[in-house]
Amino acid sequence: MNSDAKIGRDFTCRAYTTIGNKGTYDERDGCPTIGDGVNVGVGAKIIGPITVGSNCSIGANAVVTHSFADGNILVGIPAKAI
């Protein structure tokens, strides 16, 4: 189980963000892996054993619960690539 978030270089995280697991004790539950150069907007949530690729931007208040490849812009609840 991945019990700690892994965050790449040149990571920017704004206020009131959440990066972590789903809050359960399920063995499959874990924390995110975030690539290099990721920019996270105010109030965004990155939850669960997912991977956010390098050079992604996550919009304010977005809720990321699925993995995304490099270079995406993620917005919405749940987050979608635009």
Coordinates of N, CA and C in Angstrom, one line a residue:
M1 N 0.8 -1.2 0.0 CA 0.0 0.0 0.0 C 0.9 1.2 0.0
N2 N 0.5 2.2 -0.8 CA 1.2 3.5 -0.9 C 0.6 4.4 0.2
S3 N 1.3 4.6 1.3 CA 0.8 5.3 2.4 C 1.2 6.8 2.5
D4 N 2.0 7.2 1.6 CA 2.5 8.6 1.5 C 2.4 9.1 0.1
A5 N 1.9 10.3 -0.1 CA 1.9 10.9 -1.5 C 3.3 11.1 -1.9
K6 N 3.5 10.9 -3.2 CA 4.8 11.1 -3.9 C 4.7 12.3 -4.8
I7 N 5.5 13.3 -4.6 CA 5.3 14.6 -5.3 C 6.6 14.9 -6.0
G8 N 6.5 15.2 -7.4 CA 7.7 15.5 -8.2 C 8.3 16.9 -7.9
R9 N 9.3 17.3 -8.7 CA 9.9 18.6 -8.7 C 9.1 19.7 -9.2
D10 N 9.4 20.9 -8.9 CA 8.7 22.1 -9.4 C 7.2 22.0 -9.2
F11 N 6.7 21.5 -8.1 CA 5.3 21.4 -7.8 C 4.8 22.7 -7.1
T12 N 3.7 23.2 -7.6 CA 3.1 24.4 -7.0 C 1.7 24.0 -6.5
C13 N 1.5 24.3 -5.2 CA 0.2 24.0 -4.5 C -0.3 25.2 -3.8
R14 N -1.5 25.6 -4.2 CA -2.1 26.8 -3.6 C -2.9 26.4 -2.3
A15 N -3.4 27.4 -1.6 CA -4.1 27.2 -0.3 C -5.3 26.3 -0.4
Y16 N -5.6 25.7 0.7 CA -6.8 24.9 1.0 C -6.9 23.6 0.1
T17 N -5.8 23.1 -0.4 CA -5.8 21.9 -1.2 C -5.7 20.6 -0.3
T18 N -6.2 19.5 -0.8 CA -6.1 18.3 -0.1 C -5.5 17.2 -1.0
I19 N -4.4 16.6 -0.5 CA -3.8 15.5 -1.2 C -3.7 14.3 -0.3
G20 N -4.4 13.2 -0.6 CA -4.3 12.1 0.3 C -5.1 10.9 -0.1
N21 N -5.4 10.0 0.9 CA -6.1 8.8 0.6 C -7.6 9.1 0.8
K22 N -8.4 8.1 0.6 CA -9.9 8.2 0.6 C -10.4 8.1 2.1
G23 N -9.5 8.0 3.0 CA -9.9 8.0 4.4 C -10.4 6.6 4.9
T24 N -10.2 5.6 4.2 CA -10.6 4.2 4.6 C -9.3 3.5 5.0
Y25 N -9.6 2.3 5.5 CA -8.4 1.4 5.9 C -8.3 0.2 5.0
D26 N -8.9 0.3 3.8 CA -8.9 -0.7 2.8 C -7.4 -0.8 2.3
E27 N -6.9 -2.0 2.2 CA -5.5 -2.2 1.8 C -5.2 -1.6 0.3
R28 N -6.2 -1.6 -0.5 CA -6.1 -1.1 -1.9 C -6.1 0.5 -1.9
D29 N -6.4 1.1 -0.8 CA -6.5 2.5 -0.7 C -5.1 3.1 -0.5
G30 N -4.8 4.2 -1.2 CA -3.4 4.8 -1.0 C -3.5 6.2 -1.4
C31 N -2.3 6.8 -1.5 CA -2.1 8.2 -1.7 C -1.7 8.5 -3.2
P32 N -1.8 9.7 -3.7 CA -1.5 10.0 -5.1 C 0.0 10.0 -5.3
T33 N 0.4 9.8 -6.6 CA 1.7 10.1 -7.1 C 1.5 11.3 -8.1
I34 N 2.3 12.3 -7.9 CA 2.2 13.5 -8.7 C 3.5 13.8 -9.4
G35 N 3.4 14.0 -10.7 CA 4.6 14.2 -11.5 C 5.3 15.6 -11.3
D36 N 6.3 15.8 -12.1 CA 7.1 17.1 -12.1 C 6.3 18.2 -12.7
G37 N 6.5 19.4 -12.2 CA 5.9 20.6 -12.9 C 4.4 20.7 -12.8
V38 N 3.8 20.1 -11.8 CA 2.3 20.1 -11.6 C 1.9 21.4 -10.8
N39 N 0.9 22.0 -11.3 CA 0.4 23.3 -10.7 C -1.1 23.0 -10.2
V40 N -1.3 23.2 -8.9 CA -2.6 22.8 -8.3 C -3.2 24.1 -7.8
G41 N -4.5 24.3 -8.2 CA -5.2 25.5 -7.9 C -5.8 25.5 -6.5
V42 N -6.3 26.6 -6.0 CA -6.9 26.8 -4.7 C -8.0 25.8 -4.5
G43 N -8.0 25.1 -3.4 CA -9.1 24.3 -3.0 C -9.3 22.9 -3.7
A44 N -8.3 22.6 -4.6 CA -8.4 21.4 -5.3 C -8.2 20.2 -4.4
K45 N -8.7 19.0 -4.8 CA -8.6 17.8 -4.0 C -8.0 16.7 -5.0
I46 N -6.9 16.0 -4.5 CA -6.3 14.9 -5.3 C -6.4 13.7 -4.3
I47 N -7.3 12.8 -4.7 CA -7.6 11.8 -3.7 C -7.4 10.3 -4.3
G48 N -6.8 9.5 -3.5 CA -6.7 8.1 -3.8 C -5.4 7.6 -4.5
P49 N -5.3 6.3 -4.8 CA -4.1 5.8 -5.3 C -4.0 6.0 -6.8
I50 N -3.9 7.3 -7.2 CA -3.9 7.7 -8.6 C -2.5 8.3 -9.0
T51 N -2.3 8.6 -10.3 CA -1.1 9.2 -10.8 C -1.6 10.4 -11.6
V52 N -1.0 11.6 -11.3 CA -1.2 12.8 -12.1 C 0.1 13.0 -12.8
G53 N 0.1 13.0 -14.1 CA 1.3 13.1 -14.9 C 2.0 14.4 -14.8
S54 N 3.2 14.5 -15.3 CA 4.0 15.7 -15.3 C 3.4 16.8 -16.1
N55 N 3.6 18.1 -15.7 CA 3.2 19.3 -16.4 C 1.7 19.4 -16.5
C56 N 1.0 18.9 -15.6 CA -0.5 19.0 -15.5 C -0.8 20.3 -14.7
S57 N -2.0 20.9 -15.0 CA -2.5 22.0 -14.3 C -3.9 21.5 -13.7
I58 N -4.1 21.7 -12.5 CA -5.4 21.3 -11.8 C -6.1 22.6 -11.4
G59 N -7.3 22.8 -11.9 CA -8.0 24.0 -11.6 C -8.5 24.1 -10.2
A60 N -8.9 25.4 -9.8 CA -9.4 25.6 -8.5 C -10.6 24.8 -8.2
N61 N -10.7 24.2 -7.0 CA -11.8 23.3 -6.6 C -12.0 22.1 -7.3
A62 N -11.1 21.7 -8.3 CA -11.3 20.4 -9.0 C -11.1 19.3 -8.0
V63 N -11.8 18.2 -8.3 CA -11.7 16.9 -7.5 C -11.1 15.8 -8.4
V64 N -9.9 15.5 -8.2 CA -9.2 14.5 -9.1 C -9.2 13.2 -8.4
T65 N -9.9 12.2 -9.0 CA -10.1 10.9 -8.4 C -9.6 9.8 -9.4
H66 N -9.2 10.1 -10.6 CA -8.7 9.2 -11.6 C -7.3 9.6 -12.1
S67 N -6.5 8.7 -12.6 CA -5.2 9.1 -13.1 C -5.3 9.8 -14.4
F68 N -4.3 10.7 -14.7 CA -4.3 11.4 -15.9 C -2.8 11.4 -16.4
A69 N -2.7 11.5 -17.7 CA -1.4 11.5 -18.4 C -0.7 12.9 -18.3
D70 N 0.5 13.0 -18.8 CA 1.3 14.2 -18.8 C 0.5 15.3 -19.6
G71 N 0.7 16.5 -19.2 CA 0.3 17.7 -20.0 C -1.2 18.0 -20.0
N72 N -2.0 17.5 -19.1 CA -3.4 17.8 -19.1 C -3.8 19.0 -18.3
I73 N -4.9 19.6 -18.6 CA -5.5 20.6 -17.8 C -6.7 20.0 -17.2
L74 N -6.8 19.9 -15.9 CA -7.9 19.2 -15.2 C -8.8 20.1 -14.5
V75 N -10.1 20.1 -14.8 CA -11.1 20.9 -14.1 C -12.4 20.2 -13.8
G76 N -13.1 20.6 -12.8 CA -14.4 20.1 -12.6 C -14.5 19.1 -11.4
I77 N -15.7 18.7 -11.1 CA -16.0 17.7 -10.1 C -16.9 16.7 -10.7
P78 N -16.4 15.5 -10.9 CA -15.0 15.1 -10.8 C -14.2 15.7 -12.0
A79 N -12.9 15.7 -11.8 CA -12.0 16.4 -12.8 C -12.0 15.7 -14.1
K80 N -12.0 16.5 -15.2 CA -11.9 16.0 -16.5 C -10.9 16.8 -17.2
A81 N -10.2 16.1 -18.2 CA -9.2 16.8 -19.0 C -9.8 17.7 -20.0
I82 N -9.4 18.9 -20.2 CA -9.9 19.8 -21.3 C -8.8 20.1 -22.2

